[in-house]
CSV table of C-alpha atoms and ligand atoms in Angstrom, one decimal:
chain,number,residue,atom,x,y,z
A,17,MET,CA,-16.9,105.2,-15.9
A,18,ALA,CA,-20.4,104.8,-14.6
A,19,GLU,CA,-22.6,104.0,-11.8
A,20,VAL,CA,-24.2,100.6,-11.6
A,21,GLU,CA,-27.7,100.1,-10.3
A,22,VAL,CA,-29.3,96.8,-9.7
A,23,ILE,CA,-33.2,97.0,-9.0
A,24,ARG,CA,-35.1,94.2,-7.4
A,25,LEU,CA,-32.9,91.7,-9.3
A,26,ALA,CA,-33.9,88.0,-9.1
A,27,LYS,CA,-32.5,84.9,-10.6
A,28,SER,CA,-34.0,81.3,-10.3
A,29,PHE,CA,-32.4,78.0,-11.9
A,30,GLY,CA,-35.6,75.9,-12.2
A,31,THR,CA,-37.2,76.1,-8.9
A,32,HIS,CA,-34.1,77.2,-7.2
A,33,ASP,CA,-34.2,80.9,-6.1
A,34,ILE,CA,-30.5,81.9,-6.4
A,35,ILE,CA,-30.7,85.7,-6.2
A,36,ARG,CA,-33.7,87.1,-4.3
A,37,ASP,CA,-35.1,90.7,-4.9
A,38,LEU,CA,-31.7,92.3,-4.6
A,39,ASP,CA,-31.1,96.2,-4.7
A,40,LEU,CA,-27.7,97.5,-5.0
A,41,LYS,CA,-26.2,100.8,-6.1
A,42,ILE,CA,-22.5,101.2,-6.9
A,43,GLU,CA,-21.2,104.8,-7.3
A,44,ASP,CA,-19.2,105.9,-10.2
A,45,GLY,CA,-15.5,105.1,-9.5
A,46,GLU,CA,-16.3,102.9,-6.5
A,47,PHE,CA,-14.7,99.6,-5.7
A,48,VAL,CA,-17.2,97.2,-4.5
A,49,VAL,CA,-16.4,93.7,-3.3
A,50,LEU,CA,-18.8,90.9,-3.1
A,51,VAL,CA,-18.1,88.3,-0.4
A,52,GLY,CA,-20.1,85.4,1.0
A,53,PRO,CA,-20.1,81.7,1.4
A,54,SER,CA,-19.7,79.3,-1.5
A,55,GLY,CA,-23.1,79.1,-3.5
A,56,CYS,CA,-24.6,82.4,-2.1
A,57,GLY,CA,-24.8,83.7,-5.6
A,58,LYS,CA,-21.8,86.2,-6.1
A,59,THR,CA,-20.8,84.9,-9.6
A,60,THR,CA,-24.3,84.6,-10.7
A,61,LEU,CA,-24.9,88.1,-9.7
A,62,LEU,CA,-21.7,89.2,-11.6
A,63,ARG,CA,-22.6,87.3,-14.7
A,64,MET,CA,-26.0,89.0,-14.8
A,65,ILE,CA,-24.4,92.5,-14.6
A,66,ALA,CA,-22.1,91.3,-17.5
A,67,GLY,CA,-25.1,90.1,-19.5
A,68,LEU,CA,-23.8,86.4,-19.5
A,69,GLU,CA,-26.8,85.1,-17.4
A,70,PRO,CA,-30.3,86.3,-18.2
A,71,THR,CA,-32.2,87.8,-15.3
A,72,THR,CA,-35.5,86.2,-13.9
A,73,ALA,CA,-36.9,89.7,-12.9
A,74,GLY,CA,-35.6,93.1,-12.1
A,75,GLU,CA,-33.4,95.6,-13.9
A,76,ILE,CA,-29.7,96.4,-14.3
A,77,HIS,CA,-28.6,100.0,-15.1
A,78,ILE,CA,-25.1,100.9,-16.0
A,79,GLY,CA,-24.7,104.8,-16.3
A,80,ALA,CA,-28.0,106.2,-17.5
A,81,ARG,CA,-28.8,103.1,-19.6
A,82,ASP,CA,-31.1,100.3,-18.7
A,83,VAL,CA,-28.9,97.3,-20.0
A,84,THR,CA,-31.0,94.5,-18.6
A,85,HIS,CA,-31.8,93.1,-22.1
A,86,LEU,CA,-28.7,94.2,-23.9
A,87,SER,CA,-26.0,91.7,-24.9
A,88,PRO,CA,-22.6,91.7,-23.1
A,89,LYS,CA,-20.8,93.6,-25.8
A,90,ASN,CA,-23.2,96.4,-25.7
A,91,ARG,CA,-22.9,96.9,-22.0
A,92,ASP,CA,-19.6,98.8,-21.9
A,93,ILE,CA,-18.2,96.3,-19.4
A,94,ALA,CA,-15.0,94.1,-19.3
A,95,MET,CA,-14.8,90.9,-17.2
A,96,VAL,CA,-11.6,89.4,-15.7
A,97,PHE,CA,-12.0,85.8,-14.7
A,98,GLN,CA,-10.1,83.5,-12.5
A,99,SER,CA,-9.0,81.6,-15.6
A,100,TYR,CA,-7.5,83.8,-18.4
A,101,ALA,CA,-7.5,82.2,-21.7
A,102,LEU,CA,-4.8,84.2,-23.7
A,103,TYR,CA,-4.2,83.3,-27.4
A,104,PRO,CA,-1.1,81.3,-27.4
A,105,HIS,CA,0.2,82.3,-30.8
A,106,MET,CA,-0.1,86.1,-30.2
A,107,THR,CA,2.2,88.3,-28.2
A,108,ALA,CA,1.1,90.1,-25.0
A,109,ALA,CA,0.6,93.3,-26.9
A,110,GLU,CA,-1.4,91.4,-29.6
A,111,ASN,CA,-3.5,89.7,-27.0
A,112,MET,CA,-4.3,93.0,-25.3
A,113,GLY,CA,-5.0,94.8,-28.5
A,114,PHE,CA,-7.1,92.2,-30.1
A,115,SER,CA,-10.6,93.3,-29.2
A,116,LEU,CA,-9.7,96.8,-30.5
A,117,LYS,CA,-8.6,95.3,-33.7
A,118,LEU,CA,-11.7,93.5,-34.1
A,119,ALA,CA,-13.6,96.7,-33.5
A,120,LYS,CA,-11.5,98.2,-36.4
A,121,ILE,CA,-9.8,100.8,-34.2
A,122,PRO,CA,-6.7,102.3,-36.1
A,123,ALA,CA,-3.4,100.5,-35.3
A,124,ALA,CA,-1.8,103.7,-33.8
A,125,LYS,CA,-4.5,104.3,-31.4
A,126,ILE,CA,-4.3,100.6,-30.5
A,127,ALA,CA,-0.6,100.8,-29.8
A,128,ASP,CA,-1.4,103.9,-27.6
A,129,GLN,CA,-3.9,102.1,-25.6
A,130,VAL,CA,-1.9,99.1,-25.1
A,131,ALA,CA,1.3,101.0,-24.1
A,132,ARG,CA,-0.9,102.9,-21.6
A,133,ALA,CA,-2.3,99.7,-19.9
A,134,ALA,CA,1.0,98.0,-20.0
A,135,LYS,CA,2.7,100.9,-18.2
A,136,LEU,CA,0.0,100.9,-15.5
A,137,LEU,CA,0.4,97.1,-15.1
A,138,HIS,CA,4.2,97.2,-15.2
A,139,ILE,CA,4.3,94.9,-18.1
A,140,ASP,CA,5.6,97.3,-20.7
A,141,HIS,CA,8.9,95.2,-21.1
A,142,LEU,CA,7.0,92.0,-21.8
A,143,LEU,CA,4.8,93.1,-24.6
A,144,SER,CA,6.7,91.2,-27.3
A,145,ARG,CA,6.6,87.9,-25.4
A,146,LYS,CA,4.1,85.0,-26.1
A,147,PRO,CA,2.0,83.7,-23.2
A,148,ARG,CA,4.2,80.6,-22.7
A,149,GLU,CA,7.1,82.9,-22.0
A,150,LEU,CA,5.3,84.7,-19.2
A,151,SER,CA,4.8,83.8,-15.6
A,152,GLY,CA,1.3,83.1,-14.1
A,153,GLY,CA,1.2,86.6,-12.7
A,154,GLN,CA,2.4,88.1,-15.8
A,155,ARG,CA,-0.2,86.3,-17.8
A,156,GLN,CA,-2.8,87.5,-15.5
A,157,ARG,CA,-1.7,91.2,-15.9
A,158,VAL,CA,-2.0,90.6,-19.7
A,159,ALA,CA,-5.5,89.5,-19.1
A,160,MET,CA,-6.1,92.5,-17.0
A,161,GLY,CA,-4.6,94.7,-19.6
A,162,ARG,CA,-6.9,93.2,-22.3
A,163,ALA,CA,-9.7,94.4,-20.2
A,164,MET,CA,-8.3,97.8,-19.5
A,165,VAL,CA,-7.5,98.9,-23.1
A,166,ARG,CA,-11.1,98.9,-24.0
A,167,GLU,CA,-11.5,101.5,-21.4
A,168,PRO,CA,-15.0,100.1,-20.1
A,169,ALA,CA,-17.5,101.9,-18.0
A,170,VAL,CA,-17.3,99.1,-15.5
A,171,TYR,CA,-14.8,96.2,-14.5
A,172,LEU,CA,-16.0,93.0,-13.4
A,173,PHE,CA,-13.6,90.8,-11.6
A,174,ASP,CA,-14.4,87.2,-10.6
A,175,GLU,CA,-11.7,85.9,-8.2
A,176,PRO,CA,-8.9,87.1,-10.7
A,177,LEU,CA,-6.1,86.2,-8.2
A,178,SER,CA,-7.2,82.9,-7.0
A,179,ASN,CA,-5.0,81.0,-9.4
A,180,LEU,CA,-1.9,82.7,-8.2
A,181,ASP,CA,0.6,81.6,-5.5
A,182,ALA,CA,0.4,83.6,-2.2
A,183,GLN,CA,3.2,85.9,-3.0
A,184,LEU,CA,2.0,86.9,-6.3
A,185,ARG,CA,-1.5,87.5,-5.0
A,186,THR,CA,-0.2,89.9,-2.6
A,187,SER,CA,1.7,91.9,-5.0
A,188,MET,CA,-1.1,91.9,-7.6
A,189,ARG,CA,-3.5,92.9,-4.9
A,190,ALA,CA,-1.3,95.9,-4.2
A,191,GLU,CA,-1.2,96.6,-8.0
A,192,ILE,CA,-4.9,96.6,-8.4
A,193,LYS,CA,-5.3,98.8,-5.5
A,194,ARG,CA,-2.7,101.3,-6.8
A,195,MET,CA,-4.3,101.1,-10.3
A,196,HIS,CA,-7.8,101.9,-8.8
A,197,LEU,CA,-6.4,104.9,-6.7
A,198,GLU,CA,-4.9,106.3,-10.0
A,199,GLU,CA,-7.6,105.5,-12.4
A,200,LYS,CA,-10.7,105.4,-10.4
A,201,GLN,CA,-12.6,102.8,-12.4
A,202,THR,CA,-15.9,101.4,-11.2
A,203,VAL,CA,-15.1,98.0,-10.1
A,204,ILE,CA,-17.3,95.0,-8.9
A,205,TYR,CA,-14.9,92.3,-7.5
A,206,VAL,CA,-15.9,88.8,-6.3
A,207,THR,CA,-13.4,87.1,-3.9
A,208,HIS,CA,-13.1,84.4,-1.3
A,209,ASP,CA,-10.2,86.1,0.2
A,210,GLN,CA,-10.9,88.3,3.1
A,211,ILE,CA,-7.7,90.3,3.0
A,212,GLU,CA,-8.5,91.1,-0.7
A,213,ALA,CA,-12.0,92.3,0.3
A,214,MET,CA,-10.7,94.2,3.2
A,215,THR,CA,-7.7,95.9,1.5
A,216,LEU,CA,-9.3,96.7,-1.8
A,217,ALA,CA,-13.0,97.6,-1.1
A,218,ASP,CA,-14.5,101.1,-0.7
A,219,ARG,CA,-17.5,99.0,0.3
A,220,ILE,CA,-17.9,95.3,0.9
A,221,VAL,CA,-21.3,93.5,0.1
A,222,ALA,CA,-21.8,90.5,2.3
A,223,MET,CA,-24.1,88.1,0.6
A,224,ARG,CA,-26.0,85.3,2.2
A,225,ALA,CA,-28.3,83.0,0.2
A,226,GLY,CA,-28.9,85.3,-2.7
A,227,LYS,CA,-29.4,88.4,-0.5
A,228,ILE,CA,-27.4,91.2,0.9
A,229,GLU,CA,-26.8,90.7,4.6
A,230,GLN,CA,-24.8,94.0,5.1
A,231,ILE,CA,-23.2,96.5,3.0
A,232,GLY,CA,-20.6,99.0,4.2
A,233,SER,CA,-16.9,100.0,4.4
A,234,PRO,CA,-14.4,97.3,5.5
A,235,ASP,CA,-14.3,99.0,8.8
A,236,ASP,CA,-18.1,98.9,9.2
A,237,LEU,CA,-18.3,95.2,8.6
A,238,TYR,CA,-15.3,94.4,10.8
A,239,ASN,CA,-16.2,96.9,13.7
A,240,ARG,CA,-19.9,97.1,13.4
A,241,PRO,CA,-21.1,93.7,12.1
A,242,ALA,CA,-24.9,93.7,11.6
A,243,SER,CA,-25.4,90.0,12.5
A,244,THR,CA,-23.4,86.9,13.7
A,245,PHE,CA,-23.3,85.9,10.1
A,246,VAL,CA,-21.0,88.9,9.1
A,247,ALA,CA,-19.2,88.8,12.5
A,248,LYS,CA,-18.2,85.2,11.8
A,249,PHE,CA,-17.5,85.7,8.0
A,250,ILE,CA,-15.3,88.8,8.2
A,251,GLY,CA,-12.1,88.4,10.3
A,252,SER,CA,-9.8,85.5,10.8
A,253,PRO,CA,-9.6,83.7,13.2
A,254,ALA,CA,-13.4,84.5,13.5
A,255,MET,CA,-15.2,86.5,16.2
A,256,ASN,CA,-15.7,84.5,19.5
A,257,LEU,CA,-19.4,84.3,20.5
A,258,LEU,CA,-20.3,83.4,23.9
A,259,PRO,CA,-23.9,82.7,25.2
A,260,ALA,CA,-25.2,85.2,27.8
A,261,GLU,CA,-28.2,86.9,29.3
A,262,LEU,CA,-29.1,90.4,30.0
A,263,ALA,CA,-30.2,91.4,33.5
A,264,GLY,CA,-30.6,94.8,35.1
A,265,GLY,CA,-27.9,96.6,33.2
A,266,GLU,CA,-25.5,93.7,33.3
A,267,ILE,CA,-24.3,91.1,30.9
A,268,ARG,CA,-24.2,87.6,32.6
A,269,VAL,CA,-22.0,85.2,30.5
A,270,THR,CA,-23.3,81.7,30.8
A,271,ASP,CA,-21.1,80.0,33.5
A,272,GLY,CA,-18.8,83.0,33.2
A,273,PRO,CA,-18.4,86.6,34.5
A,274,VAL,CA,-20.9,89.2,35.1
A,275,PHE,CA,-20.3,92.9,34.0
A,276,ALA,CA,-21.9,96.2,33.3
A,277,LEU,CA,-23.2,96.7,29.8
A,278,PRO,CA,-20.8,98.7,27.6
A,279,PRO,CA,-21.9,102.3,26.5
A,280,ALA,CA,-22.9,101.1,23.1
A,281,PHE,CA,-25.5,98.9,24.6
A,282,ALA,CA,-26.6,101.1,27.3
A,283,HIS,CA,-30.1,101.3,25.7
A,284,LEU,CA,-30.6,97.7,26.7
A,285,ARG,CA,-30.5,98.7,30.5
A,286,ALA,CA,-33.9,97.8,31.1
A,287,GLU,CA,-33.9,94.4,29.6
A,288,THR,CA,-33.9,91.4,31.7
A,289,GLY,CA,-33.8,87.7,30.8
A,290,ARG,CA,-33.1,88.5,27.0
A,291,LYS,CA,-30.7,85.8,25.6
A,292,VAL,CA,-27.8,87.2,23.8
A,293,LEU,CA,-24.5,86.4,22.3
A,294,LEU,CA,-21.6,88.2,23.4
A,295,GLY,CA,-19.0,88.7,20.6
A,296,ILE,CA,-15.2,89.2,21.4
A,297,ARG,CA,-12.7,89.3,18.5
A,298,PRO,CA,-9.4,87.3,19.1
A,299,GLU,CA,-7.4,90.6,19.5
A,300,ALA,CA,-9.8,92.1,22.1
A,301,PHE,CA,-8.1,90.1,25.0
A,302,HIS,CA,-5.5,91.8,26.8
A,303,LEU,CA,-3.3,90.6,29.7
A,304,SER,CA,-4.1,93.8,31.8
A,305,PRO,CA,-7.0,96.3,31.4
A,306,ALA,CA,-6.1,99.7,29.8
A,307,GLN,CA,-9.1,101.2,31.6
A,308,ALA,CA,-11.1,100.4,34.5
A,309,GLY,CA,-14.3,98.4,34.0
A,310,TRP,CA,-12.8,95.9,31.5
A,311,PRO,CA,-14.3,92.5,32.3
A,312,ALA,CA,-11.9,89.7,33.1
A,313,PHE,CA,-12.1,86.2,31.5
A,314,GLU,CA,-10.5,83.1,32.7
A,315,VAL,CA,-9.1,81.2,29.8
A,316,THR,CA,-7.5,77.7,29.9
A,317,ALA,CA,-5.2,77.2,26.9
A,318,SER,CA,-5.5,74.0,25.0
A,319,LEU,CA,-3.4,74.7,21.7
A,320,ILE,CA,-1.0,77.3,21.0
A,321,GLU,CA,-0.5,78.4,17.4
A,322,PRO,CA,2.8,80.5,16.9
A,323,CYS,CA,2.5,82.6,13.6
A,324,GLY,CA,5.6,84.7,13.8
A,325,ALA,CA,4.4,88.1,14.6
A,326,GLU,CA,1.5,87.0,16.7
A,327,VAL,CA,0.3,83.8,18.5
A,328,TYR,CA,-3.1,82.3,18.4
A,329,VAL,CA,-4.1,80.6,21.8
A,330,ILE,CA,-7.2,78.3,21.4
A,331,GLY,CA,-8.7,77.6,24.7
A,332,ASP,CA,-11.7,77.1,26.9
A,333,LEU,CA,-13.6,80.2,28.3
A,334,ALA,CA,-16.7,79.2,30.4
A,335,GLY,CA,-17.1,76.0,28.7
A,336,GLN,CA,-16.9,77.6,25.1
A,337,GLU,CA,-13.9,77.2,22.7
A,338,VAL,CA,-12.5,80.7,22.0
A,339,THR,CA,-9.4,82.0,20.0
A,340,LEU,CA,-7.1,84.8,21.4
A,341,ARG,CA,-4.7,86.7,19.3
A,342,LEU,CA,-1.6,87.6,21.4
A,343,ALA,CA,1.8,89.2,21.1
A,344,PRO,CA,4.5,86.4,21.0
A,345,GLY,CA,6.1,85.7,24.3
A,346,THR,CA,2.8,86.6,26.2
A,347,ALA,CA,0.9,83.4,25.6
A,348,PRO,CA,0.1,81.0,28.5
A,349,ALA,CA,1.4,77.5,28.3
A,350,ARG,CA,-0.7,74.7,27.0
A,351,GLY,CA,-3.0,73.7,30.1
A,352,GLU,CA,-2.3,76.9,31.8
A,353,SER,CA,-5.3,79.2,33.0
A,354,ARG,CA,-5.0,82.8,33.0
A,355,SER,CA,-7.3,86.0,33.2
A,356,PHE,CA,-7.5,88.2,30.2
A,357,PHE,CA,-9.3,91.5,30.0
A,358,ALA,CA,-11.6,92.3,27.3
A,359,ASP,CA,-11.7,95.9,25.8
A,360,THR,CA,-15.3,97.1,26.5
A,361,ALA,CA,-15.3,99.4,23.5
A,362,ALA,CA,-14.6,96.3,21.2
A,363,LEU,CA,-17.3,94.1,22.6
A,364,HIS,CA,-20.4,93.2,20.4
A,365,LEU,CA,-23.9,92.0,21.4
A,366,PHE,CA,-26.3,90.1,19.1
A,367,ASP,CA,-29.8,88.8,20.0
A,368,ALA,CA,-29.5,85.1,20.4
A,369,VAL,CA,-32.7,84.3,18.3
A,370,THR,CA,-32.5,86.6,15.5
A,371,GLU,CA,-28.6,86.9,15.6
A,372,ARG,CA,-28.9,90.5,14.7
A,373,SER,CA,-26.6,93.2,16.2
A,374,LEU,CA,-28.1,95.0,19.2
A,375,ARG,CA,-25.8,97.9,18.9
A,376,ASP,CA,-28.1,101.2,18.8
A,377,ASP,CA,-26.0,103.0,16.1
A,378,ASP,CA,-26.6,100.0,13.8
A,379,ASP,CA,-27.7,101.4,10.4
A,380,ASN,CA,-26.5,98.7,8.0
A,381,GLN,CA,-28.3,98.5,4.6
A,382,GLY,CA,-28.7,94.8,4.8
A,383,GLN,CA,-32.0,93.4,3.4
A,384,LYS,CA,-34.7,92.3,5.8
A,385,PRO,CA,-34.8,88.6,5.9
B,23,ATP,P1,-18.6,80.2,-5.2
B,23,ATP,O1,-17.9,81.2,-4.0
B,23,ATP,O2,-18.5,78.9,-4.8
B,23,ATP,O3,-18.0,80.5,-6.6
B,23,ATP,P2,-20.9,81.8,-5.6
B,23,ATP,O4,-21.5,82.6,-4.5
B,23,ATP,O5,-20.3,82.5,-6.7
B,23,ATP,O6,-20.2,80.5,-5.2
B,23,ATP,P3,-22.8,81.0,-7.8
B,23,ATP,O7,-21.8,80.5,-8.6
B,23,ATP,O8,-23.4,82.3,-8.1
B,23,ATP,O9,-22.3,81.1,-6.2
B,23,ATP,O10,-23.9,79.9,-7.5
B,23,ATP,C1,-25.1,80.3,-6.8
B,23,ATP,C2,-26.1,78.9,-6.9
B,23,ATP,O11,-26.6,78.9,-8.1
B,23,ATP,C3,-25.2,77.6,-6.5
B,23,ATP,O12,-26.1,76.9,-5.6
B,23,ATP,C4,-25.1,77.0,-7.8
B,23,ATP,O13,-25.2,75.6,-7.8
B,23,ATP,C5,-26.3,77.4,-8.5
B,23,ATP,N1,-26.1,77.7,-10.1
B,23,ATP,C6,-25.1,78.4,-10.7
B,23,ATP,N2,-25.3,78.3,-12.0
B,23,ATP,C7,-26.2,77.4,-12.2
B,23,ATP,C8,-26.7,77.0,-13.4
B,23,ATP,N3,-26.3,77.2,-14.8
B,23,ATP,N4,-27.8,75.9,-13.4
B,23,ATP,C9,-28.4,75.6,-12.2
B,23,ATP,N5,-27.8,76.2,-10.9
B,23,ATP,C10,-26.8,77.0,-11.0
């Protein structure tokens, strides 16, 4: 196991700057998930750490070593991709042990390592099967086992579950989490899937156009997003953002209600005329206020989406389209208007121009634009 440090890393393809001056330190045993929109450079960053892509500038350290110019096989990493090419003529055990065999590790030691990884991955009963006799999820476990037997210092995962169906994804996700809790490997994991990011990560790195927008725990990114970019990217359905203005200790929602600044934004008391965006997550709307002072918002429902355990209501709030997440049976009918109360502790404020959070305890580690 080892820590990973990326220092002022840059990558350009021709005149295209893909990764720009990026600093990132991953602790020994930490599970870090890279998220961001398509094309923001997640895979490129991972491939540079793996040594599959040369750097344009900067350094990569794994443990105590500067590996920037080392070949992938000398970096002590293992990478698991979305597509997992297993050798079709080899059994699961042979596939898993192949790299150790190439490294001339004694057969008994290989068998031990394979058995240990197989036990962790719950595939010990499948070791004598060929890939064609395995399901997609089982094959993906063999591919992970192949990485694990080498006991690398760092695991790099590039969307390893994206080829699996929804149910398998969920069970593999839990498996990966359990394994990390037991083995405490250092993991860097790229995904598009928010639930994977939220459930697996010790820390999430939200990337935007080759830079880090925010680094923090899943709770930080969800509850204290540093910008509207992160606020909209983490959480589904996305956070609602309403144009508003500050005036004498109040928030005035454009064409909507006026209410006192919540305590987290009390430092903005003296500001008047500043344009802001008020952020309200879909679940922050309630039918009645739990505390005095919760502002009320009139919402006219235009679409009702029942999802079993919850119902999404899409509607109009002061001329803006918003989404509310409500308990089944509590949603208004289509076309109906109703007042909802927003939890003041769950409100967010962003500067309308910079789109950065105005929370005063905001100490995210995002790079400056
Ligand atoms: P996705 O989520 O879609 O996988 P990503 O965040 O992983 O995206 P990358 O695959 O890292 O993004 O790509 C970042 C940018 O670099 C993209 O604009 C891509 O087109 C470009 N890119 C990647 N590899 C190359 C290459 N070999 N030559 C030129 N451009 C490349």
